[in-house]
Each structure stands twice: as C-alpha cells, then as structure tokens.
Coordinates of C-alpha atoms and ligand atoms in Angstrom, one line a residue:
X1 CA 0.2 -0.1 0.4
X2 CA 0.9 3.7 -1.0
X3 CA 0.1 6.4 2.2
X4 CA 0.6 4.0 5.2
X5 CA 1.4 6.3 7.4
X6 CA -0.9 9.0 6.2
X7 CA -3.8 10.3 9.2
X8 CA -6.5 7.5 7.3
X9 CA -4.4 4.9 6.1
X10 CA -2.3 4.8 8.4
X11 CA -5.5 2.6 10.3
X12 CA -6.1 0.1 7.4
X13 CA -2.3 -0.8 7.9
X14 CA -2.8 -0.5 11.5
X15 CA -6.8 -2.5 11.9
X16 CA -7.4 -4.2 9.0
X17 CA -5.9 -7.5 10.0
X18 CA -3.8 -7.7 5.9
X19 CA -0.4 -8.3 6.1
X20 CA 0.9 -5.1 4.5
X21 CA 3.7 -4.5 3.1
X22 CA 3.8 -1.0 2.6
X23 CA 5.7 1.4 -0.2
X24 CA 6.3 5.1 -0.4
X25 CA 8.4 8.1 0.9
X26 CA 8.5 7.5 4.8
X27 CA 9.2 4.4 6.5
X28 CA 5.7 3.7 8.8
X29 CA 7.5 2.1 11.3
X30 CA 9.0 5.1 11.9
X31 CA 6.0 6.5 13.3
X32 CA 4.9 3.2 15.9
X33 CA 2.6 2.2 12.5
X34 CA 3.9 -0.9 12.3
X35 CA 4.0 -3.4 9.2
X36 CA 5.5 -6.3 7.6
X37 CA 7.6 -4.1 5.6
X38 CA 8.8 -1.0 3.4
X39 CA 9.6 -0.2 0.0
X40 CA 11.4 3.5 -0.2
X41 CA 9.5 4.6 -3.9
X42 CA 9.6 7.9 -5.3
X43 CA 5.3 8.6 -4.9
X44 CA 6.1 11.6 -8.0
X45 CA 8.0 9.7 -10.3
X46 CA 5.4 7.2 -12.2
X47 CA 8.7 5.0 -14.2
X48 CA 10.0 4.1 -10.8
X49 CA 5.8 3.2 -9.2
X50 CA 4.5 1.5 -11.6
X51 CA 8.4 -0.8 -12.3
X52 CA 7.7 -1.5 -8.2
X53 CA 3.9 -2.2 -8.6
X54 CA 5.4 -5.0 -11.6
X55 CA 7.7 -6.8 -9.2
X56 CA 5.9 -7.0 -5.8
X57 CA 4.0 -9.7 -5.6
X58 CA 1.1 -8.5 -3.8
X59 CA -2.6 -8.6 -6.1
X60 CA -3.7 -5.5 -4.1
X61 CA -2.5 -2.2 -4.6
X62 CA -4.1 0.9 -2.0
X63 CA -3.1 4.3 -2.6
X64 CA -4.1 6.4 0.4
X65 CA -1.2 8.9 -0.4
X66 CA -1.7 12.6 -1.7
X67 CA -0.4 15.8 -1.1
X68 CA -4.0 17.3 1.1
X69 CA -3.7 20.2 2.1
X70 CA -5.9 22.2 0.1
X71 CA -5.1 25.8 1.0
X72 CA -0.4 25.1 0.4
X73 CA -2.0 23.1 -3.0
X74 CA -4.0 26.3 -4.3
X75 CA 0.0 28.1 -5.0
X76 CA 0.3 25.3 -7.0
X77 CA -2.9 26.1 -9.5
X78 CA -1.8 27.3 -13.5
X79 CA -2.8 30.8 -14.1
X80 CA -5.2 31.3 -16.9
X81 CA -3.5 31.1 -19.8
X82 CA -0.4 29.4 -18.4
X83 CA 1.2 25.7 -19.4
X84 CA -0.2 23.3 -16.6
X85 CA 1.2 23.6 -13.2
X86 CA 4.0 20.2 -12.9
X87 CA 4.0 20.9 -9.3
X88 CA 4.0 18.2 -6.8
X89 CA -0.3 17.8 -5.9
X90 CA -0.4 17.7 -9.5
X91 CA 2.6 14.5 -8.9
X92 CA 1.1 13.2 -5.9
X93 CA -2.6 13.3 -6.8
X94 CA -2.5 12.9 -10.6
X95 CA 0.0 10.8 -11.6
X96 CA 0.9 8.4 -9.6
X97 CA -2.1 7.3 -8.4
X98 CA -2.6 6.9 -13.5
X99 CA 1.2 5.3 -13.5
X100 CA -0.3 2.6 -10.3
X101 CA -3.4 1.9 -12.1
X102 CA -1.7 1.2 -15.3
X103 CA 0.9 -1.4 -13.5
X104 CA -1.9 -3.6 -12.1
X105 CA -3.7 -3.2 -15.4
X106 CA -0.3 -5.4 -16.6
X107 CA 0.1 -6.8 -14.0
X108 CA -3.1 -8.9 -13.4
X109 CA -4.0 -6.6 -9.8
X110 CA -6.6 -4.9 -7.7
X111 CA -6.2 -1.3 -7.1
X112 CA -7.7 0.4 -5.1
X113 CA -7.6 4.5 -4.8
X114 CA -8.3 7.0 -2.2
X115 CA -10.5 10.1 -3.8
X116 CA -13.1 12.9 -1.8
X117 CA -15.7 14.8 -2.4
X118 CA -13.6 17.8 -3.6
X119 CA -14.0 16.7 -7.0
X120 CA -17.7 18.2 -6.8
X121 CA -17.6 22.3 -6.8
X122 CA -20.5 21.7 -4.1
X123 CA -23.5 23.7 -5.9
X124 CA -26.4 20.6 -4.9
X125 CA -24.5 17.9 -2.4
X126 CA -25.0 16.0 -1.2
X127 CA -23.6 13.7 -4.3
X128 CA -24.4 9.9 -5.1
X129 CA -21.9 7.5 -6.9
X130 CA -23.6 8.5 -10.3
X131 CA -22.6 12.3 -10.8
X132 CA -19.6 13.2 -13.1
X133 CA -17.1 15.2 -10.8
X134 CA -17.4 19.0 -12.2
X135 CA -16.2 19.2 -15.0
X136 CA -14.2 22.9 -14.6
X137 CA -10.8 23.7 -12.4
X138 CA -12.1 26.9 -11.5
X139 CA -14.7 25.7 -9.9
X140 CA -12.7 23.1 -7.4
X141 CA -9.8 23.3 -5.5
X142 CA -6.7 22.6 -6.9
X143 CA -6.4 19.7 -4.4
X144 CA -9.7 18.7 -6.5
X145 CA -9.1 19.2 -9.4
X146 CA -5.6 16.8 -8.8
X147 CA -7.9 14.4 -7.9
X148 CA -9.9 14.4 -10.0
X149 CA -7.6 14.4 -12.3
X150 CA -6.4 10.8 -10.8
X151 CA -9.5 9.6 -10.3
X152 CA -10.2 10.4 -14.3
X153 CA -6.9 8.5 -15.1
X154 CA -7.3 5.1 -13.6
X155 CA -9.9 4.7 -14.7
X156 CA -9.2 5.5 -18.4
X157 CA -6.0 3.1 -17.3
X158 CA -7.4 0.5 -15.0
X159 CA -11.4 0.4 -15.8
X160 CA -11.4 -3.2 -13.3
X161 CA -9.5 -0.3 -11.2
X162 CA -12.1 0.7 -7.4
X163 CA -12.0 4.5 -6.0
X164 CA -13.3 5.2 -2.0
X165 CA -13.8 8.7 -1.7
X166 CA -14.7 10.2 1.5
X167 CA -15.1 13.6 3.5
X168 CA -14.0 15.6 6.5
X169 CA -12.8 11.7 7.7
X170 CA -11.9 12.4 11.6
X171 CA -10.6 8.5 13.9
X172 CA -8.6 9.0 17.6
X173 CA -5.8 8.8 18.1
X174 CA -3.3 9.9 15.4
X175 CA -1.4 12.7 16.5
X176 CA 0.8 13.5 14.3
X177 CA -2.6 14.9 12.1
X178 CA -4.8 16.3 13.3
X179 CA -8.2 16.3 12.3
X180 CA -12.3 17.6 11.7
X181 CA -12.9 16.4 14.9
X182 CA -10.0 16.1 16.9
X183 CA -8.6 19.9 15.8
X184 CA -11.8 21.1 16.6
X185 CA -10.9 20.5 20.5
X186 CA -7.1 20.6 20.4
X187 CA -8.2 24.6 18.7
X188 CA -10.7 25.5 21.5
X189 CA -8.5 24.3 24.0
X190 CA -5.9 27.3 22.4
X191 CA -9.1 29.7 23.5
X192 CA -8.9 29.7 19.6
X193 CA -11.8 28.7 17.9
X194 CA -13.1 30.7 14.9
X195 CA -16.8 30.9 13.9
X196 CA -18.0 27.9 12.0
X197 CA -19.7 27.4 9.4
X198 CA -23.1 27.3 9.9
X199 CA -23.9 27.3 5.6
X200 CA -21.6 24.1 5.2
X201 CA -23.1 21.0 3.9
X202 CA -20.8 18.1 4.8
X203 CA -21.0 14.0 6.1
X204 CA -17.9 13.8 7.6
X205 CA -16.1 10.2 7.6
X206 CA -15.1 8.5 10.7
X207 CA -12.4 6.6 9.3
X208 CA -12.7 3.4 10.7
X209 CA -15.8 2.8 8.2
X210 CA -12.9 4.0 5.0
X211 CA -10.6 0.5 7.2
X212 CA -14.0 -2.1 6.4
X213 CA -14.8 -0.1 3.3
X214 CA -11.4 -0.7 1.9
X215 CA -11.6 -4.7 3.1
X216 CA -15.1 -5.2 1.6
X217 CA -13.3 -3.7 -1.9
X218 CA -10.0 -5.0 -1.9
X219 CA -12.0 -8.5 -1.4
X220 CA -14.6 -8.7 -3.4
X221 CA -12.8 -6.5 -5.8
X222 CA -15.8 -4.3 -7.2
X223 CA -15.3 -1.6 -9.9
X224 CA -16.0 1.6 -9.9
X225 CA -17.3 4.3 -7.8
X226 CA -17.8 4.4 -4.0
X227 CA -18.6 6.2 -1.5
X228 CA -17.4 6.0 2.5
X229 CA -20.1 8.9 4.3
X230 CA -22.4 9.6 7.2
X231 CA -25.6 8.9 6.0
X232 CA -27.1 12.3 7.2
X233 CA -25.4 15.6 6.7
X234 CA -23.7 17.3 8.8
X235 CA -22.9 21.1 8.8
X236 CA -19.5 22.4 11.3
X237 CA -20.9 24.2 13.4
X238 CA -23.7 21.5 14.6
X239 CA -21.1 18.8 13.9
X240 CA -19.0 21.4 16.7
X241 CA -22.1 21.5 18.9
X242 CA -22.4 18.0 19.4
X243 CA -19.2 17.7 19.3
X244 CA -19.0 20.0 22.4
X245 CA -21.5 19.3 24.7
X246 CA -19.9 15.9 24.4
X247 CA -17.0 17.4 26.3
X248 CA -19.2 18.8 28.1
X249 CA -17.8 21.7 27.8
X250 CA -21.2 23.6 28.1
X251 CA -21.5 27.4 28.8
X252 CA -18.7 27.7 25.6
X253 CA -20.3 29.6 23.3
X254 CA -20.3 29.0 19.8
X255 CA -19.4 31.9 17.0
X256 CA -21.2 31.4 13.4
X257 CA -20.0 31.6 10.8
X258 CA -20.8 32.0 6.3
X259 CA -18.7 29.9 4.6
X260 CA -20.9 31.5 1.7
X261 CA -19.4 35.1 2.0
X262 CA -15.3 33.4 3.2
X263 CA -15.5 32.3 -0.2
X264 CA -16.5 35.2 -1.5
X265 CA -13.2 36.8 -0.2
X266 CA -10.5 37.8 -2.9
X267 CA -7.7 34.6 -2.7
X268 CA -9.9 32.4 -1.5
X269 CA -9.5 28.3 -2.2
X270 CA -13.2 27.2 -3.7
X271 CA -14.2 24.6 -1.0
X272 CA -18.2 23.2 -1.7
X273 CA -20.5 24.8 0.0
X274 CA -23.3 21.9 -0.9
X275 CA -21.1 19.3 -1.3
X276 CA -20.4 16.0 1.1
X277 CA -21.7 12.6 0.3
X278 CA -24.8 9.6 -0.3
X279 CA -23.1 6.4 0.1
X280 CA -24.7 3.8 -1.7
X281 CA -23.0 1.1 -3.1
X282 CA -21.5 0.2 -0.3
X283 CA -24.6 0.2 1.9
X284 CA -25.9 -2.2 -1.2
X285 CA -22.7 -4.8 -0.7
X286 CA -24.1 -5.2 3.4
X287 CA -22.0 -1.9 4.4
X288 CA -23.5 -0.1 6.7
X289 CA -21.9 3.7 7.6
X290 CA -21.6 5.6 10.0
X291 CA -23.6 9.0 11.1
X292 CA -21.6 11.6 12.0
X293 CA -23.7 12.2 15.4
X294 CA -22.4 8.2 16.2
X295 CA -19.0 8.7 15.2
X296 CA -18.6 11.8 17.9
X297 CA -20.5 9.6 20.3
X298 CA -17.5 6.9 19.4
X299 CA -14.0 9.6 19.3
X300 CA -15.8 10.8 22.8
X301 CA -15.3 7.3 24.2
X302 CA -12.3 6.4 22.2
X303 CA -10.2 9.2 22.7
X304 CA -11.7 9.0 26.8
X305 CA -13.7 12.8 27.0
X306 CA -16.4 11.5 29.2
Ligands
NAP1 N1 -7.7 14.5 5.0 C1 -8.9 14.7 4.5 O1 -9.7 15.6 5.6 C2 -9.6 14.2 3.1 C3 -11.0 13.9 3.3 C4 -10.8 13.6 1.6 C5 -10.1 12.9 1.7 N2 -8.9 12.6 1.8 C6 -8.5 11.5 0.8 O2 -7.9 10.0 1.9 C7 -6.0 9.8 1.4 C8 -5.9 9.9 2.9 O3 -5.4 11.2 2.7 P1 -4.8 11.7 4.6 O4 -5.4 12.7 5.9 O5 -4.9 10.7 5.4 O6 -3.3 11.9 4.7 P2 -1.8 12.9 5.0 O7 -1.7 12.7 6.2 O8 -1.9 13.7 4.4 O9 -0.4 11.7 4.0 C9 -0.6 11.5 2.9 C10 0.1 10.5 2.7 O10 0.8 10.8 1.0 C11 2.3 11.1 1.7 N3 3.1 11.9 -0.1 C12 2.4 13.4 0.5 N4 3.3 13.7 -0.6 C13 4.5 12.8 -0.8 C14 5.7 14.0 -1.6 N5 5.7 14.2 -2.8 N6 6.5 12.4 -2.1 C15 6.0 10.7 -0.9 N7 4.5 10.8 -0.7 C16 3.7 12.1 -0.6 C17 2.6 11.2 3.0 O11 4.1 10.5 3.1 P3 4.9 10.7 4.1 O12 4.1 10.3 5.2 O13 6.6 10.7 3.8 O14 4.5 12.6 4.3 C18 1.7 10.2 3.7 O15 1.9 9.2 3.9 C19 -5.9 11.2 0.2 O16 -5.8 10.5 -0.6 C20 -6.6 12.4 0.5 O17 -7.2 12.3 -0.9 C21 -8.5 13.0 2.8

C-alpha cells in the first residue's frame, strides 16, 4: 500500500487485519505504525512506482498517498493561460494514481484509489456515486482538481479499479495530524476556535468505516466509484455543537460563520458549500456507515472525553 503513514491510511495499515507491505517516502514504522515490510519508492516518479508495483507479489494495491493540504496545494494552481503547473500535487494526486493503475492493470492486480468529495463543486451536494465530477477546474480547489484528474486517469488506465471517496475523515489516536474533529477540540483548548460555518453541508467519514470499506472492496475486487461517509449531512457548526456537548464543555459559546461569505473574499480557495457524499453502493454490499453523531460519540469514548 501507498500512504501507510497517512492519517487515514495508517488506520487501515494497523487495523485491517491484512499483511501490509508499505511503499512510499516514509517508513511507517518510524511513526509507530507497524507493517510487515517497507520499500522506499518515489511517489512522484511514475516509472519508479510502476516498476515497483509490477515486481511485487501482492495481488492488491491501495493508494492513500496524496498531497492533502488544500490551501497549500492551491498555490500550485496554474494561472489562466499558463501551461499546466507541474507541481507536487499534480505529480502525487494525478500522475501517481495513473501510474499505479496502469501498473496494476498490466500485472493483473486490483487497484483501489482513495479520493475525496472535493471532486464536486458543492453546488448541489450531497452527491451520490452516479453524479459526474465537476468538469471545470476553476470551480474546484486545485487539490480537488488534481484528485479529480487522478480519478479520471485511474478509470482510463484500469477499468477494473475501484475509487473510494471519503469526506472530512476523523478518528481517534493519531497525534501526528489533527483532523476535522480533533482539530476543533485542539483549537478550543488553545482558545483559538474560529467561527464555525453554519451554511456548509458535509458528511464526515468515521475513519474505521474506511478500513472496513477498503477490506470489502479489495476482497471482492469491486470496480467503479464508491462513497463512504455519514448517511446524514451536517454543518461544521452542528458537528461542533454535538462534539462539545460530548466534551461537557457546557456554556461554551460557538460563533456561527458563513462559508458562502468566506468564499467571496479575494483569493479564497474554492471549497464545496453544499458538499458531501451519499453512499449507495457500499450499503448495497452490506456495509453500514456511521452517522456523524454516532461517530462523535465513538470518538469521545475512544479519546476518553466522556
Ligand atoms: N484528510 C482529509 O480531510 C481527506 C478528505 C477526503 C479525502 N482524503 C483522502 O484520503 C487519503 C489520505 O488522506 P490523509 O489526510 O490521511 O493524508 P495525510 O495524513 O496528509 O498523508 C498523506 C500521505 O501522502 C504521502 N505524500 C504526500 N506528499 C508526498 C510526496 N511528495 N511524496 C511521497 N509521499 C507523499 C505522505 O507521505 P509521508 O508520510 O512521507 O509524508 C502520507 O503518507 C488521501 O488520498 C486524501 O486525498 C483526505
């Protein structure tokens, strides 16, 4: 697998029950994530990753690696009229999945690419698996566009591949990177909690559901697009209200913010306003997905907040 040291991928590496050979830039064991083996592979070098996949014995390749810093990636966007920027996000999010999918097809392996709801522009979410990705790069963040290009190239190279989209993933026990939920708690404790968007629709993904979905899809070698996300949508404001209630932070006054207003500011990174994912295909395969309230409760229990 690629991206075993990532916030989401490390859960799969540790908790899937599979024997994992990790590949990429960082040996996950250096971060306390134990895997069976590790190969140093340059994710930004398509020929190198293609060669690696074709020479490994495993029948399945899963890719969690991505450049995920949405605002940082935005600085790599090519200006209108300029040639396409050949930045790191382009190489990791678009070209690497293409090379992995191609290598998987050529060596008869199943490939699963992890992707995001940011491939939609957020004008009419939550989106189900049948809705086409936004076709206009200007309506997406550069992160969303590079991930979208990654998906498109995976489909082109390996029609038998799977694409698993997730949205605002959150989990317990991962100090190296804060997520949607633990980030709110950390900022609240530091006294730097900003106003929370009350007009943004999202469907946060409980990370253990991703591990279950990856197991299901890789075992059944399912092709096409799958969504794993909370069945009911929420907003950052409502999510935080429930979260801080669970933390017993009674009396805490949350401030309502507006993503619609934030998006109007010059230079704002595009983000889905009415975003989120509807998951039809995984439940049809028998996988129930965790609603955001239940996920917050599980998180609070696992983190010892209640
Ligand atoms: N986090 C979210 O909010 C979110 C939302 C929707 C979908 N997703 C998707 O879920 C997946 C996992 O996301 P995450 O947040 O768990 O990721 P993460 O913690 O940011 O980790 C990213 C992974 O990609 C690797 N990577 C990044 N740049 C690289 C480069 N230039 N060369 C080699 N490796 C590189 C990192 O390697 P190192 O360990 O060496 O740094 C790390 O393993 C991604 O596909 C992402 O698009 C995430």
